Coordinates of C-alpha atoms in Angstrom, one line a residue:
M1 CA -106.0 -36.5 231.2
S2 CA -103.3 -35.8 233.7
P3 CA -104.4 -34.1 237.0
A4 CA -103.3 -30.5 237.5
A5 CA -99.6 -30.1 238.0
T6 CA -98.5 -29.7 241.6
F7 CA -95.3 -28.2 242.8
P8 CA -93.0 -28.6 245.9
C9 CA -92.7 -25.5 248.0
T10 CA -89.0 -25.3 247.4
I11 CA -86.3 -26.9 245.3
S12 CA -82.5 -26.9 245.8
V13 CA -80.5 -25.4 242.9
S14 CA -77.2 -23.7 242.1
L15 CA -76.6 -21.1 239.3
A16 CA -74.8 -23.8 237.3
D17 CA -77.8 -26.2 237.7
L18 CA -80.0 -23.6 236.1
A19 CA -77.6 -22.5 233.4
K20 CA -77.1 -26.1 232.3
M21 CA -80.8 -26.4 231.8
I22 CA -80.8 -23.8 229.0
D23 CA -80.4 -24.1 225.3
H24 CA -79.9 -20.5 224.4
S25 CA -82.1 -20.1 221.3
L26 CA -80.7 -18.2 218.2
L27 CA -83.3 -19.4 215.7
H28 CA -85.3 -16.3 214.7
P29 CA -85.4 -16.2 210.8
T30 CA -84.3 -12.6 210.7
M31 CA -81.2 -12.9 212.9
T32 CA -78.0 -11.5 211.2
D33 CA -74.6 -13.0 211.7
A34 CA -73.8 -10.1 214.1
E35 CA -76.9 -10.9 216.2
V36 CA -76.0 -14.6 216.2
A37 CA -72.5 -13.6 217.4
A38 CA -74.0 -11.5 220.3
G39 CA -76.1 -14.5 221.3
L40 CA -73.2 -16.9 221.2
A41 CA -71.3 -14.5 223.5
I42 CA -74.3 -14.6 226.0
A43 CA -74.2 -18.5 225.8
A44 CA -70.5 -18.5 226.6
K45 CA -70.7 -15.9 229.4
Y46 CA -73.4 -17.8 231.3
K47 CA -72.0 -21.3 230.5
V48 CA -75.4 -22.6 229.4
A49 CA -75.9 -26.2 228.1
T50 CA -76.0 -25.3 224.4
A51 CA -76.5 -22.6 221.8
C52 CA -79.3 -23.7 219.6
V53 CA -78.6 -22.5 216.0
K54 CA -79.8 -22.8 212.4
P55 CA -77.6 -25.2 210.4
Y56 CA -75.7 -22.6 208.4
S57 CA -74.5 -21.0 211.7
I58 CA -72.8 -24.2 212.9
P59 CA -69.3 -23.2 211.9
Q60 CA -69.7 -19.8 213.5
A61 CA -71.0 -21.3 216.7
V62 CA -68.3 -24.0 216.9
A63 CA -65.6 -21.3 216.5
A64 CA -67.2 -19.0 219.1
L65 CA -67.9 -21.6 221.7
R66 CA -64.6 -23.6 221.5
G67 CA -63.2 -24.2 224.9
T68 CA -66.2 -22.8 226.8
G69 CA -68.0 -26.0 227.7
V70 CA -71.1 -24.8 225.8
L71 CA -72.2 -27.3 223.1
V72 CA -73.6 -26.5 219.7
C73 CA -77.2 -27.6 219.0
P74 CA -78.4 -27.3 215.4
V75 CA -82.0 -27.7 214.4
I76 CA -83.1 -29.8 211.4
G77 CA -86.4 -30.1 209.5
F78 CA -87.1 -26.8 211.2
P79 CA -89.6 -25.4 211.9
A80 CA -92.3 -27.3 209.9
G81 CA -90.9 -30.8 209.9
N82 CA -92.0 -31.4 206.3
S83 CA -88.7 -32.5 204.7
S84 CA -88.5 -36.2 203.6
T85 CA -86.9 -38.7 205.9
E86 CA -83.9 -38.9 203.6
V87 CA -83.3 -35.1 203.7
K88 CA -83.6 -35.1 207.5
V89 CA -81.1 -37.9 207.8
F90 CA -78.7 -36.0 205.4
E91 CA -79.2 -32.8 207.3
A92 CA -78.7 -34.4 210.7
T93 CA -75.6 -36.2 209.5
Q94 CA -74.1 -33.0 208.1
A95 CA -75.0 -31.1 211.3
A96 CA -73.3 -33.6 213.6
Q97 CA -70.2 -33.9 211.4
A98 CA -69.9 -30.1 211.4
G99 CA -69.8 -30.0 215.2
G100 CA -73.3 -30.2 216.4
K101 CA -73.4 -32.3 219.6
E102 CA -77.2 -32.2 220.1
I103 CA -79.6 -32.2 217.2
D104 CA -83.2 -31.0 217.5
M105 CA -85.5 -32.4 214.8
V106 CA -89.1 -31.6 214.1
I107 CA -91.4 -34.6 213.4
N108 CA -93.7 -34.8 210.4
V109 CA -96.8 -33.4 212.1
G110 CA -99.2 -34.2 209.3
K111 CA -98.2 -37.9 209.4
A112 CA -98.8 -38.0 213.1
L113 CA -102.2 -36.4 212.8
G114 CA -103.1 -38.8 210.0
G115 CA -102.1 -41.7 212.2
D116 CA -99.3 -42.9 210.0
W117 CA -97.3 -44.0 213.0
G118 CA -95.1 -46.4 211.1
Y119 CA -93.8 -43.5 209.0
V120 CA -93.3 -41.4 212.1
A121 CA -91.5 -44.1 214.0
A122 CA -89.3 -45.1 211.1
E123 CA -88.2 -41.5 210.6
I124 CA -87.4 -40.9 214.2
Q125 CA -85.4 -44.1 214.3
A126 CA -83.5 -43.3 211.1
V127 CA -82.5 -39.8 212.2
N128 CA -81.6 -41.0 215.7
S129 CA -79.4 -43.7 214.3
A130 CA -77.6 -41.2 212.0
V131 CA -77.1 -38.7 214.9
V132 CA -75.8 -41.3 217.3
A133 CA -73.4 -42.8 214.7
N134 CA -71.9 -39.3 214.4
G135 CA -71.3 -38.8 218.1
A136 CA -74.4 -36.6 218.9
I137 CA -77.7 -37.0 220.6
L138 CA -81.3 -36.3 219.3
K139 CA -84.1 -34.2 220.6
V140 CA -87.4 -34.9 219.0
I141 CA -89.7 -31.9 218.6
F142 CA -93.4 -32.7 218.7
E143 CA -95.0 -29.2 218.1
N144 CA -97.7 -29.8 220.7
D145 CA -99.8 -26.9 219.7
F146 CA -101.0 -29.0 216.7
L147 CA -101.5 -32.2 218.7
G148 CA -103.9 -33.6 221.2
P149 CA -103.1 -35.7 224.3
A150 CA -103.4 -39.0 222.4
E151 CA -100.8 -38.0 219.8
I152 CA -98.5 -36.7 222.5
V153 CA -98.7 -40.0 224.4
K154 CA -98.1 -42.0 221.2
L155 CA -95.0 -39.9 220.3
C156 CA -93.7 -40.4 223.8
R157 CA -93.9 -44.1 223.4
I158 CA -92.3 -44.1 220.0
C159 CA -89.4 -41.9 221.2
S160 CA -88.9 -44.2 224.2
D161 CA -88.8 -47.3 222.0
S162 CA -86.3 -45.5 219.6
G163 CA -84.0 -44.6 222.5
V164 CA -83.8 -40.9 221.8
A165 CA -82.2 -38.6 224.3
F166 CA -85.0 -36.0 224.6
V167 CA -88.5 -35.2 223.7
K168 CA -89.3 -31.5 223.2
T169 CA -92.6 -29.7 223.2
S170 CA -92.3 -27.1 220.5
T171 CA -90.3 -25.2 218.0
G172 CA -91.3 -21.8 219.2
Y173 CA -92.8 -21.1 215.8
G174 CA -95.9 -23.4 215.7
F175 CA -98.5 -20.7 215.4
V176 CA -102.1 -21.9 215.1
K177 CA -104.7 -19.8 213.2
Q178 CA -107.7 -18.9 215.3
K179 CA -111.3 -18.2 214.3
S180 CA -110.6 -14.5 214.4
G181 CA -107.9 -14.9 211.7
L182 CA -105.1 -14.1 214.2
Y183 CA -102.4 -16.6 215.0
S184 CA -101.6 -17.7 218.6
Y185 CA -99.1 -20.0 220.2
Q186 CA -99.0 -21.8 223.6
G187 CA -95.7 -23.7 223.5
A188 CA -94.7 -25.6 226.6
T189 CA -97.8 -25.8 228.8
L190 CA -97.5 -27.3 232.2
S191 CA -100.2 -30.0 231.4
D192 CA -98.3 -31.1 228.3
L193 CA -95.0 -31.3 230.2
Q194 CA -96.6 -33.4 232.9
L195 CA -98.2 -35.7 230.3
M196 CA -94.8 -36.1 228.6
R197 CA -93.1 -36.9 231.9
E198 CA -95.7 -39.6 232.7
N199 CA -95.4 -41.3 229.3
V200 CA -91.7 -41.4 228.4
D201 CA -89.3 -43.9 229.8
S202 CA -87.2 -42.7 232.7
G203 CA -84.1 -42.5 230.5
V204 CA -85.7 -40.0 228.1
Q205 CA -85.3 -36.3 229.1
I206 CA -87.8 -33.5 228.5
K207 CA -87.1 -30.1 226.9
A208 CA -89.7 -27.3 227.2
A209 CA -89.6 -24.7 224.5
G210 CA -91.8 -21.8 223.9
G211 CA -92.8 -19.6 226.9
V212 CA -90.1 -20.2 229.5
R213 CA -89.3 -16.6 229.9
T214 CA -88.6 -16.0 233.6
L215 CA -86.8 -17.5 236.5
D216 CA -90.1 -18.6 238.0
D217 CA -91.0 -20.3 234.8
L218 CA -87.7 -22.2 234.8
L219 CA -88.1 -23.3 238.4
R220 CA -91.6 -24.5 237.8
V221 CA -90.7 -26.7 234.9
R222 CA -87.6 -28.0 236.7
A223 CA -89.9 -29.0 239.6
L224 CA -92.0 -31.0 237.0
G225 CA -88.9 -33.0 236.0
V226 CA -87.9 -31.0 232.9
T227 CA -84.1 -31.0 232.5
R228 CA -83.8 -28.6 229.5
V229 CA -85.5 -25.5 228.1
G230 CA -85.1 -23.5 225.0
A231 CA -84.9 -19.8 225.9
T232 CA -84.2 -16.4 224.4
S233 CA -84.3 -14.6 227.8
T234 CA -81.3 -16.5 229.2
E235 CA -79.5 -13.4 230.4
A236 CA -82.6 -12.0 232.3
I237 CA -83.3 -15.4 233.8
L238 CA -79.8 -16.0 235.2
E239 CA -79.3 -12.4 236.3
E240 CA -82.6 -12.7 238.3
A241 CA -81.3 -15.9 239.8
M242 CA -78.2 -14.2 241.0
K243 CA -80.3 -11.3 242.5
R244 CA -82.2 -13.9 244.5
G245 CA -79.0 -15.3 246.0
I246 CA -78.5 -18.3 243.8
G247 CA -74.8 -18.9 243.3
E248 CA -72.1 -21.6 243.2
E249 CA -73.6 -23.6 246.1
R250 CA -77.1 -25.1 246.0
V251 CA -79.7 -23.2 248.0
A252 CA -83.4 -23.8 248.6
V253 CA -85.5 -21.6 246.3
E254 CA -89.2 -21.1 246.5
V255 CA -91.3 -22.5 243.6
L256 CA -94.2 -20.1 243.0
P257 CA -97.5 -21.5 241.8
P258 CA -98.4 -20.6 238.2
S259 CA -100.8 -17.8 237.3
N260 CA -104.4 -18.7 236.4
A261 CA -103.5 -18.1 232.7
I262 CA -100.7 -20.6 232.8
A263 CA -102.6 -23.1 234.9
G264 CA -105.4 -22.9 232.4
N265 CA -103.0 -23.6 229.5
K266 CA -103.5 -20.1 227.9
G267 CA -99.8 -19.9 227.2
Y268 CA -96.6 -20.7 229.0

């Protein structure tokens, strides 16, 4: 088990540094085309890294973001990861050919929990090969709420061996049924992020998804070595950054320690 995460007192960042950490998430199943359009406008306004969209929204996103410098990031096998490998390869290929430059794919969680690592590795390799062949990069979503540390470490090693661009904590929709009958969700915990950073090769980047809602959340995960986050609260995060004097030039910004709830992995 990794020791508790520790943070520097300050880090040096600009507004562009923070914006380019964000994949603005437009993935809720109820979103209308009008709501997607509003979200794409936010992504363009703040010049984030990507807008993360469902596959049918790729043409809308490509048209809306043309010339902005914001890339289109479709999800595949989303959110459960249960499609066959052949379907995931087809979906990834279609997404990349339609204009997706970064593809986020959910692993087959049941195969990972069952220890069928040959299947998991072959699927990741097949999808990565298809994505790269079509001029895009792959982010592999683990869905850590369903996994233990051993599975997370094994997936980090498989992804490193496969040469994927990113490993990603969660979909944002991996709700786990509790004894009470209610469903809860942790998402990107600090301990999982540290574990992933320690167990992927240096060339593999880390995306935190599920729970990065404030500027202080974003600064903390950046201090841990996370280079990308999935966020729905993009506007609030970056407006708060500007209020704190973060602008075009890099400035030293305080990294606040996490609350007890976050430190105890009760949700992040």
